[in-house]
Coordinates of C-alpha atoms in Angstrom, one line a residue:
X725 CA 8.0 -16.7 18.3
X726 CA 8.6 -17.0 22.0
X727 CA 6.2 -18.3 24.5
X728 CA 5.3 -15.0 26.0
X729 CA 3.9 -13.6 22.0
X730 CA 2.8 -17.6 21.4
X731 CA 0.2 -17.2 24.6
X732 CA -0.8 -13.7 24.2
X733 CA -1.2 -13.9 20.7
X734 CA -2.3 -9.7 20.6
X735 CA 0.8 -7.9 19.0
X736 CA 1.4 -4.3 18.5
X737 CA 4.2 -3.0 17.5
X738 CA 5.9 -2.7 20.6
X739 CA 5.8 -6.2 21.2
X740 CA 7.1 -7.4 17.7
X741 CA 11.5 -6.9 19.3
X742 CA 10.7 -9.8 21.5
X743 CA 10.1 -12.8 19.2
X744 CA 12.6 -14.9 19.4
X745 CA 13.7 -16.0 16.1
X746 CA 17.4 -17.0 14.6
X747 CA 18.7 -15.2 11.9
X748 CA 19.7 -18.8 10.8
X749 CA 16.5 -20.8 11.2
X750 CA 14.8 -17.6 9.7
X751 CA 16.9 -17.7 6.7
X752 CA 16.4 -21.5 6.5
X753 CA 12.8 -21.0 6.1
X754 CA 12.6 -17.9 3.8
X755 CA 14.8 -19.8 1.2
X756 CA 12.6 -22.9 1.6
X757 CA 9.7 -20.6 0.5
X758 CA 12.1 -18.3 -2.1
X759 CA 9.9 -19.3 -5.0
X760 CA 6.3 -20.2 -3.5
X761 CA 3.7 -17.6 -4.5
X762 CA -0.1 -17.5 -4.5
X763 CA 0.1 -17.1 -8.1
X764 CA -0.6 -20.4 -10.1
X765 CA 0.8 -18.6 -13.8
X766 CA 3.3 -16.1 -13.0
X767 CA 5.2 -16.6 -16.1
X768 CA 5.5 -12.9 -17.4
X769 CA 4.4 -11.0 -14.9
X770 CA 5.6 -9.7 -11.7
X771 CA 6.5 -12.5 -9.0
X772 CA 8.6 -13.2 -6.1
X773 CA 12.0 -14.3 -5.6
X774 CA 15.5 -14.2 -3.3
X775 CA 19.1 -13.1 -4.6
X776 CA 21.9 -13.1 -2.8
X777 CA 20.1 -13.4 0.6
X778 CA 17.6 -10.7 -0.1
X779 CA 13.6 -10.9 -1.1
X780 CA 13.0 -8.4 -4.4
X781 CA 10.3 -8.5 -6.6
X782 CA 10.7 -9.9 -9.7
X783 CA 9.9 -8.4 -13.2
X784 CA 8.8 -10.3 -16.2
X785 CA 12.2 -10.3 -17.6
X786 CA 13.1 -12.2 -14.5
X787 CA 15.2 -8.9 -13.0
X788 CA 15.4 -8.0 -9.2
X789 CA 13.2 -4.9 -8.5
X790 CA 13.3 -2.8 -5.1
X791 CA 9.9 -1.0 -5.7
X792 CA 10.0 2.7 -5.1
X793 CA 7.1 4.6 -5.5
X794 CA 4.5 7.4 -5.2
X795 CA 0.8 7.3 -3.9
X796 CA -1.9 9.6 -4.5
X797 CA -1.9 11.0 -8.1
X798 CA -5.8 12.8 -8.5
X799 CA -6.0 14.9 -11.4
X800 CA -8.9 17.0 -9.6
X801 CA -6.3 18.1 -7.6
X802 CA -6.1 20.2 -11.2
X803 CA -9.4 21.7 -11.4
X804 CA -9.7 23.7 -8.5
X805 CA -11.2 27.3 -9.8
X806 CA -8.1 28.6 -9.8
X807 CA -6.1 25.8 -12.0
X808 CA -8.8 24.8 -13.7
X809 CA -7.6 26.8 -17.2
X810 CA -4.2 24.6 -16.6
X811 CA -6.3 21.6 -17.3
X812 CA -7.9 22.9 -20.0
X813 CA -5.5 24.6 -21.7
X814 CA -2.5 22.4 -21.6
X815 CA -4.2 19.1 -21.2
X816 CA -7.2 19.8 -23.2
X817 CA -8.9 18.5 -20.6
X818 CA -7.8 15.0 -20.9
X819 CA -6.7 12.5 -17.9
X820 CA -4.5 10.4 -20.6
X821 CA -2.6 13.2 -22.1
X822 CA -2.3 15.1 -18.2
X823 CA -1.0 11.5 -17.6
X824 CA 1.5 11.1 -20.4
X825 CA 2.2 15.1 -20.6
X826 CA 3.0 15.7 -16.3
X827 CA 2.7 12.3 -14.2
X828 CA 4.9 10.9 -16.6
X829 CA 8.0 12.2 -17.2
X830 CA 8.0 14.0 -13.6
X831 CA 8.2 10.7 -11.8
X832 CA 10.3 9.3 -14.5
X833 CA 12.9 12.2 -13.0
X834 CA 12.1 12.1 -9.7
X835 CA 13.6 8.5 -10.2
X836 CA 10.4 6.6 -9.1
X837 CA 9.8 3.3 -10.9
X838 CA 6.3 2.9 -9.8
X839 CA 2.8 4.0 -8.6
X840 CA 2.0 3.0 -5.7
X841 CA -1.6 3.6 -5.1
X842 CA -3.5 6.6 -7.0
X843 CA -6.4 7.1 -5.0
X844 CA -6.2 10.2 -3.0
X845 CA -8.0 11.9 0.4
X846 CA -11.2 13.8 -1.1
X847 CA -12.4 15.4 1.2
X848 CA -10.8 15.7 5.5
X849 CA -12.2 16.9 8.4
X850 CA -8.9 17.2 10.7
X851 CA -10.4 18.2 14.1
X852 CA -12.8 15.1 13.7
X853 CA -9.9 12.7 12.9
X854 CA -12.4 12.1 9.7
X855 CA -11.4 11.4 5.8
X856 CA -14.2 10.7 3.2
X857 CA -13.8 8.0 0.6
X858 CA -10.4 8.2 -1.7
X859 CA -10.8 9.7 -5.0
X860 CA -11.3 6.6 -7.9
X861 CA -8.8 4.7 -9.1
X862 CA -7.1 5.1 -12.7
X863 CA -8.9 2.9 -15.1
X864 CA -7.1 0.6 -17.4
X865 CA -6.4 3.0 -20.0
X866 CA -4.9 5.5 -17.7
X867 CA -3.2 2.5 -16.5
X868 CA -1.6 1.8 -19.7
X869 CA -1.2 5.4 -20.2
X870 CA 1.4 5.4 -16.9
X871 CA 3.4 2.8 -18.9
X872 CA 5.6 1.7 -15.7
X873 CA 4.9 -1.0 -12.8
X874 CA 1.8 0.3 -10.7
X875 CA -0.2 -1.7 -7.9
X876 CA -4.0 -1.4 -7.5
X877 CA -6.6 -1.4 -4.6
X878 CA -9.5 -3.4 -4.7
X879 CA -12.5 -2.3 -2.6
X880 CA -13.3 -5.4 -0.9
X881 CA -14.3 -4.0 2.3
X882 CA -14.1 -0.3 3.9
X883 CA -13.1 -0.6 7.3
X884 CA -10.3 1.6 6.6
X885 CA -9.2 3.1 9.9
X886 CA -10.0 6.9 8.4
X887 CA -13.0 6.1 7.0
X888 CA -16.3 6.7 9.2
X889 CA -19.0 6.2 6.9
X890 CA -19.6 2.4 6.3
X891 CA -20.7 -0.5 8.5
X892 CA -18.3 -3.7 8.8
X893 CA -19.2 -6.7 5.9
X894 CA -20.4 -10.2 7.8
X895 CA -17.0 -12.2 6.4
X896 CA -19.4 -15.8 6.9
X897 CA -22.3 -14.3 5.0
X898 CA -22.9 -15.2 1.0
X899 CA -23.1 -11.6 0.7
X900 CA -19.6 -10.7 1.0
X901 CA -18.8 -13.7 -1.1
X902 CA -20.9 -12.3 -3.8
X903 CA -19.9 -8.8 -3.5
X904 CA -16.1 -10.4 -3.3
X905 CA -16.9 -11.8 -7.0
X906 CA -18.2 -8.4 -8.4
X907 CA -15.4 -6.8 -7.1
X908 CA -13.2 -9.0 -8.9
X909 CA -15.5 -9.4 -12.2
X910 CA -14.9 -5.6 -11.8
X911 CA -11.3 -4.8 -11.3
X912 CA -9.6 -8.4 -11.5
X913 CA -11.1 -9.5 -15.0
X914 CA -10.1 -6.5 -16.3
X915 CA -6.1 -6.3 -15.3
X916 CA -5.9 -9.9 -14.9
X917 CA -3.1 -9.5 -18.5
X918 CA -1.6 -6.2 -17.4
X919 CA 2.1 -6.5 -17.9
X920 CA 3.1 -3.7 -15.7
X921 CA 0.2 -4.8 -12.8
X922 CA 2.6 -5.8 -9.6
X923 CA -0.3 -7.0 -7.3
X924 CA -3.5 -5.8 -5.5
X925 CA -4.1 -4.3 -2.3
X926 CA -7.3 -4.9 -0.3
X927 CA -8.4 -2.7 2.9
X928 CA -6.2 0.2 3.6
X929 CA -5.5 0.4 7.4
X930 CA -8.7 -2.2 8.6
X931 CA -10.3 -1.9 11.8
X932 CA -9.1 -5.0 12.8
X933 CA -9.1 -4.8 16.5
X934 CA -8.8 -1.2 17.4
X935 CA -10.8 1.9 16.3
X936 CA -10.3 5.5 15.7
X937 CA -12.7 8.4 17.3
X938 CA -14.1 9.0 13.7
X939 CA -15.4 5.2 13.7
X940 CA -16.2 4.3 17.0
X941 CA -19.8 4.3 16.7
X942 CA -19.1 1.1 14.7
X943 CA -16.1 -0.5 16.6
X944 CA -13.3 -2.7 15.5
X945 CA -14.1 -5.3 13.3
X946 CA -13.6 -8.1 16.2
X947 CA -13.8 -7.3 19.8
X948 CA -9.8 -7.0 21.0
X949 CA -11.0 -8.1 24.7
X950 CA -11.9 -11.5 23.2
X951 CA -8.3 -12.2 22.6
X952 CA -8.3 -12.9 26.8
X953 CA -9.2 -16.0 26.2
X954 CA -8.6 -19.3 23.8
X955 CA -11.9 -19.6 22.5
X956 CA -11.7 -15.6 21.3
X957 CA -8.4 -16.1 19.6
X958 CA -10.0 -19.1 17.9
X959 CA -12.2 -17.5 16.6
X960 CA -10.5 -14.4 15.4
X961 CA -8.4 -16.7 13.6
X962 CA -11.6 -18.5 12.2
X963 CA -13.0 -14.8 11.0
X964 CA -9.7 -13.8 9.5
X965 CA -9.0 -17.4 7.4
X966 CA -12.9 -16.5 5.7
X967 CA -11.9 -13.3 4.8
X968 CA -8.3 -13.8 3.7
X969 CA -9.4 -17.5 1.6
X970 CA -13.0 -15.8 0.1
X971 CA -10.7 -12.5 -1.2
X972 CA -7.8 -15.1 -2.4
X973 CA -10.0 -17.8 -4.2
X974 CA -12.2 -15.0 -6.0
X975 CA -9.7 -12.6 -6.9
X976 CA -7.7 -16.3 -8.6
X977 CA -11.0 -16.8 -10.2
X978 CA -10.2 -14.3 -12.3
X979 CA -6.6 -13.1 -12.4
X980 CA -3.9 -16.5 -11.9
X981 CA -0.8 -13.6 -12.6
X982 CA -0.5 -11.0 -10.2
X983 CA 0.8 -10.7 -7.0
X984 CA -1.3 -10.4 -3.6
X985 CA -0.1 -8.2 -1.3
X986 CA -3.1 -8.1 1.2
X987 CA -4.3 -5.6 3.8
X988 CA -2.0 -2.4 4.3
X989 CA -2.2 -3.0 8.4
X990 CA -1.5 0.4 10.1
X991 CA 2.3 -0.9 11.9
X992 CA 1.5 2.2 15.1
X993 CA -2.3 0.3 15.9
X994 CA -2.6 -3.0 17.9
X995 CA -2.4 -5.7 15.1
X996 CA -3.5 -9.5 16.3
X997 CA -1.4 -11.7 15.7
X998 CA -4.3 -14.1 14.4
X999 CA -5.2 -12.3 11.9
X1000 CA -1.8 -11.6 10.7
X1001 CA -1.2 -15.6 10.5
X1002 CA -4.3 -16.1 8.8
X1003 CA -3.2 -14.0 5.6
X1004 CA 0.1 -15.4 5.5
X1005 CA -1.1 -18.2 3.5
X1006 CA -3.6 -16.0 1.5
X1007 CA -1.2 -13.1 0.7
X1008 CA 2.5 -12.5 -0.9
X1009 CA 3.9 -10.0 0.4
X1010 CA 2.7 -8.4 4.7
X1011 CA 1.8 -4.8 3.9
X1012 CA 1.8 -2.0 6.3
X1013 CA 1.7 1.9 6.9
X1014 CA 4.0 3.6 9.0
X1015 CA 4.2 7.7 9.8
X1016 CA 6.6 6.5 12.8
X1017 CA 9.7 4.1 13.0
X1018 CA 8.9 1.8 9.8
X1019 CA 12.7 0.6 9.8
X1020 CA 12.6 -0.9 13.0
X1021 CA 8.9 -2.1 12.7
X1022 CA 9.1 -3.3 8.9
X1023 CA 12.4 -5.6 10.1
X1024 CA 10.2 -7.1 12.8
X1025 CA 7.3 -8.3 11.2
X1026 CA 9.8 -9.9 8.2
X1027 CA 11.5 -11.7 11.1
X1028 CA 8.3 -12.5 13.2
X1029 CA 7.0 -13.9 10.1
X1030 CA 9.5 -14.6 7.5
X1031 CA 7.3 -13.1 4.8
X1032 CA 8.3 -10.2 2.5
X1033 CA 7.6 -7.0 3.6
X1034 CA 6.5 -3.7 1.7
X1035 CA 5.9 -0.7 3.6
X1036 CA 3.4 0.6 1.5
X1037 CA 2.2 4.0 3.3
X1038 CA 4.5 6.3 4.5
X1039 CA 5.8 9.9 5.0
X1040 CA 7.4 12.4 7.3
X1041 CA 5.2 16.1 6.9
X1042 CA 7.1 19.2 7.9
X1043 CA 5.1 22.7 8.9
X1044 CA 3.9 23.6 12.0
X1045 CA 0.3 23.3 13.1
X1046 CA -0.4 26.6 11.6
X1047 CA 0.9 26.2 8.1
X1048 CA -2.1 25.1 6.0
X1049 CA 0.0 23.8 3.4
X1050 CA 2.7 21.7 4.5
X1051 CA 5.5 19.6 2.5
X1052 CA 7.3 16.4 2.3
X1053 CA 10.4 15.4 4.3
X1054 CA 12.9 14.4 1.4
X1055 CA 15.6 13.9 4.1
X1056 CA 14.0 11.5 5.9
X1057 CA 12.8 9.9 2.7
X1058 CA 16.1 9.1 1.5
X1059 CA 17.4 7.7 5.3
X1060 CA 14.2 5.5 5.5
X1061 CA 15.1 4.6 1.8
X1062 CA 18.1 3.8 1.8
X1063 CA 17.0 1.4 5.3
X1064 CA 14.9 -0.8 4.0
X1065 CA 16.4 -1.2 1.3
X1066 CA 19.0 -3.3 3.1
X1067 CA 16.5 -5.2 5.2
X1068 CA 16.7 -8.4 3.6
X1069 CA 13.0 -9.2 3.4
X1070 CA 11.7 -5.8 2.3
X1071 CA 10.7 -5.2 -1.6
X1072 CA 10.1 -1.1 -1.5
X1073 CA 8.7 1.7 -0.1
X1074 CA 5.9 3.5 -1.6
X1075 CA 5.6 7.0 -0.2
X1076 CA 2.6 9.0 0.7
X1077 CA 3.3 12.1 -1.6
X1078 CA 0.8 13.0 -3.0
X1079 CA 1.8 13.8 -6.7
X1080 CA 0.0 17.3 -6.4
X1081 CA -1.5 18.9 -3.3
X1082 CA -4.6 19.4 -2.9
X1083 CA -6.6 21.4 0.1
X1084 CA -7.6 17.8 1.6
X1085 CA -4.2 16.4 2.1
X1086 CA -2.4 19.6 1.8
X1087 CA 0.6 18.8 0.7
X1088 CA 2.4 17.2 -2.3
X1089 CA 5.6 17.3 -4.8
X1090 CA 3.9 19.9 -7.2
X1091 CA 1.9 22.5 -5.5
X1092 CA -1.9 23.2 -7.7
X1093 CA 0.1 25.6 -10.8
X1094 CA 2.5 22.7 -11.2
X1095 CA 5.3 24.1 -9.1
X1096 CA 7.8 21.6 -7.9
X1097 CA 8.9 21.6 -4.6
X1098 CA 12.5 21.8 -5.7
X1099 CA 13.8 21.2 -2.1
X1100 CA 12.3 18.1 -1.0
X1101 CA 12.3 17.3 -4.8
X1102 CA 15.8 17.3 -5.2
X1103 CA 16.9 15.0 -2.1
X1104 CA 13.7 12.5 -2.8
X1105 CA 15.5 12.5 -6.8
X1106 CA 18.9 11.8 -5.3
X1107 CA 17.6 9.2 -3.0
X1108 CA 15.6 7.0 -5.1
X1109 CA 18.4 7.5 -8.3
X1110 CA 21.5 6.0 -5.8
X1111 CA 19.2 3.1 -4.8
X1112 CA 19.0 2.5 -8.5
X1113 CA 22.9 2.7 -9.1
X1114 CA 23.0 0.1 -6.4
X1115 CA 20.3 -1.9 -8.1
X1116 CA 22.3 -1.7 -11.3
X1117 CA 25.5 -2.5 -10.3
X1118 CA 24.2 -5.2 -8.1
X1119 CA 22.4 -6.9 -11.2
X1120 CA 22.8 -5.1 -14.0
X1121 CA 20.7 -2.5 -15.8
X1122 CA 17.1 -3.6 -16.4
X1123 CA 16.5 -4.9 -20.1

């Protein structure tokens, strides 16, 4: 990092182009680190590796795997009044068997090999900038009904940036610790022996340092005018090791197995530096969403930091302003694809779908009667299936 990022230690995006590693040193460290993971017992499960210069994930049979998946799969996005007999008629009006019946075999051949994150926008007030709380997650039986790699959010903390509803946690106080354990009694203790379980996410999009018009009656999390001076940057860093080492140790409490892939930091909002060092010990893989250049931006931060990469949030919407519903960008789904999936430090792309629209989000791959749309479909299919051809010839088929 040069001297001008090492002073001013309060990095956006923009800034990211100017650090100033080598590609060699870079390299040097990565593969010093090619095996180190949080995980004290990843035997069998899902872990971390390098081959042939690249990071992957690595699947319990100890095969390279370039993650690419779908987010947001609600089945209430099935009950509207005017779908509702759909659910009932040919899914009896069961999650499992809507799961093993539709979500199934349609990502199966749309040639995704995992869910990225199921919880989906509820309820959206666009002209506020203002999203309710995401629908639940699957439990563990829909889980095991999915039967393919999946990754799951744990609600640590709500300082999403869309959220507008919740007050910031005190990350010192023994009331975050003890609402970090039930958390993890809750989700951790429970998946800790999930097979297909890749890792957990924490805070989608945190309030770090900036703030959107939705949540500005609460502010950022830590005051970004602080970073002026040493003793603000001190302790930023101090806040951000608390909450990164309090979500780390109680999450390994319970679960030694999976992988920890951290905040999903929003890569287009100021992100400090501090806080982003503070998690590198704490956290696998650097997370992030990205609506706007993730190529460029998701290369960066790999090479700013040397950690894996995932970008974990992301899609192009096409309609104009006036469309209500509007659809996925399959063309620029397969260019960003096919991206990063040479950038040596990134282990997928999960994309922000959602499985089924709903009038929240207002968009998705099957509109609410189950129609595909066969456009976008078709070039997202192609897309992910010629990343797998490259996967296979590269290491063979999966066993």
């Amino acid at each position: 990092m040069n001297s001008r990022i090492d002073r001013r230690r309060f990095l956006s995006c923009t800034l990211a182009a100017g650090a100033g590693i080598t590609v060699a040193s870079l390299s040097r460290a990565v593969a010093a680190e090619a095996t180190k993971t949080t995980q004290s017992d990843p035997t069998g499960y899902f872990t971390l590796g390098q081959e042939k210069g690249h990071w992957w994930l690595i699947t319990p049979d100890g095969q390279p795997f370039f993650t690419m998946g779908l987010n947001h799969i609600d089945p209430a996005s099935l009950r509207y009044p005017e779908n509702l007999h759909l659910w009932r008629e040919k899914y009896g009006g069961s999650t499992i068997r809507w799961i093993e019946e539709s979500v199934v075999p349609n990502l199966h051949e749309w040639g995704f090999n995992t869910v990225g994150w199921v919880q989906e926008v509820t309820v959206r007030l666009p002209e506020q900038g203002l999203a309710w709380q995401h629908s639940r997650p699957f439990t563990i039986d829909e889980y095991r009904a999915l039967d393919m790699p999946y990754c799951h959010l744990l609600p640590f903390t709500e300082s999403h940036q869309w959220e507008g509803h919740t007050v910031h946690y005190d990350f010192r106080s023994e009331d975050w610790k003890e609402w970090c354990d039930y958390v993890a009694r809750s989700h951790c203790a429970e998946l800790s022996e999930e097979k297909n379980l890749i890792g957990y996410f924490y805070s989608d999009c945190p309030t770090w340092i900036h703030e959107r018009p939705s949540n500005a009656w609460r502010g950022p999390i830590f005051d970004p005018e602080q970073l002026e001076t040493e003793a603000g940057r001190k302790e930023l860093s101090d806040l951000a090791g608390h909450y990164y080492k309090t979500i780390h140790d109680t999450i390994r409490r319970y679960d030694k197995h999976h992988l920890l892939f951290g905040d999903r930091y929003e890569a287009n909002a100021p992100i400090a530096i501090e806080v982003v060092n503070a998690a590198k010990s704490y956290v696998d893989v650097l997370s992030f969403q990205d609506f706007k250049d993730p190529v460029k931006h998701l290369d960066e931060w790999h090479k700013i930091t040397g950690k894996p990469v995932l970008l974990a949030d992301a899609a192009k919407v096409e309609g104009s302003r006036n469309e209500f519903f509007k659809s996925n960008n399959g063309m620029w789904y397969a260019e960003t694809l096919a991206a990063l999936h040479k950038n040596p430090g990134c282990v997928g792309f999960h994309l922000c779908g959602a499985y089924q629209r709903n009038k929240s989000r207002r968009r998705g791959l099957l509109d609410e009667m189950e129609k595909p749309d066969e456009e976008q479909v078709k070039l997202i299919t192609e897309a992910n299936r010629q990343i797998s051809r490259r996967m296979d010839m590269e290491f063979g088929s999966p066993k």
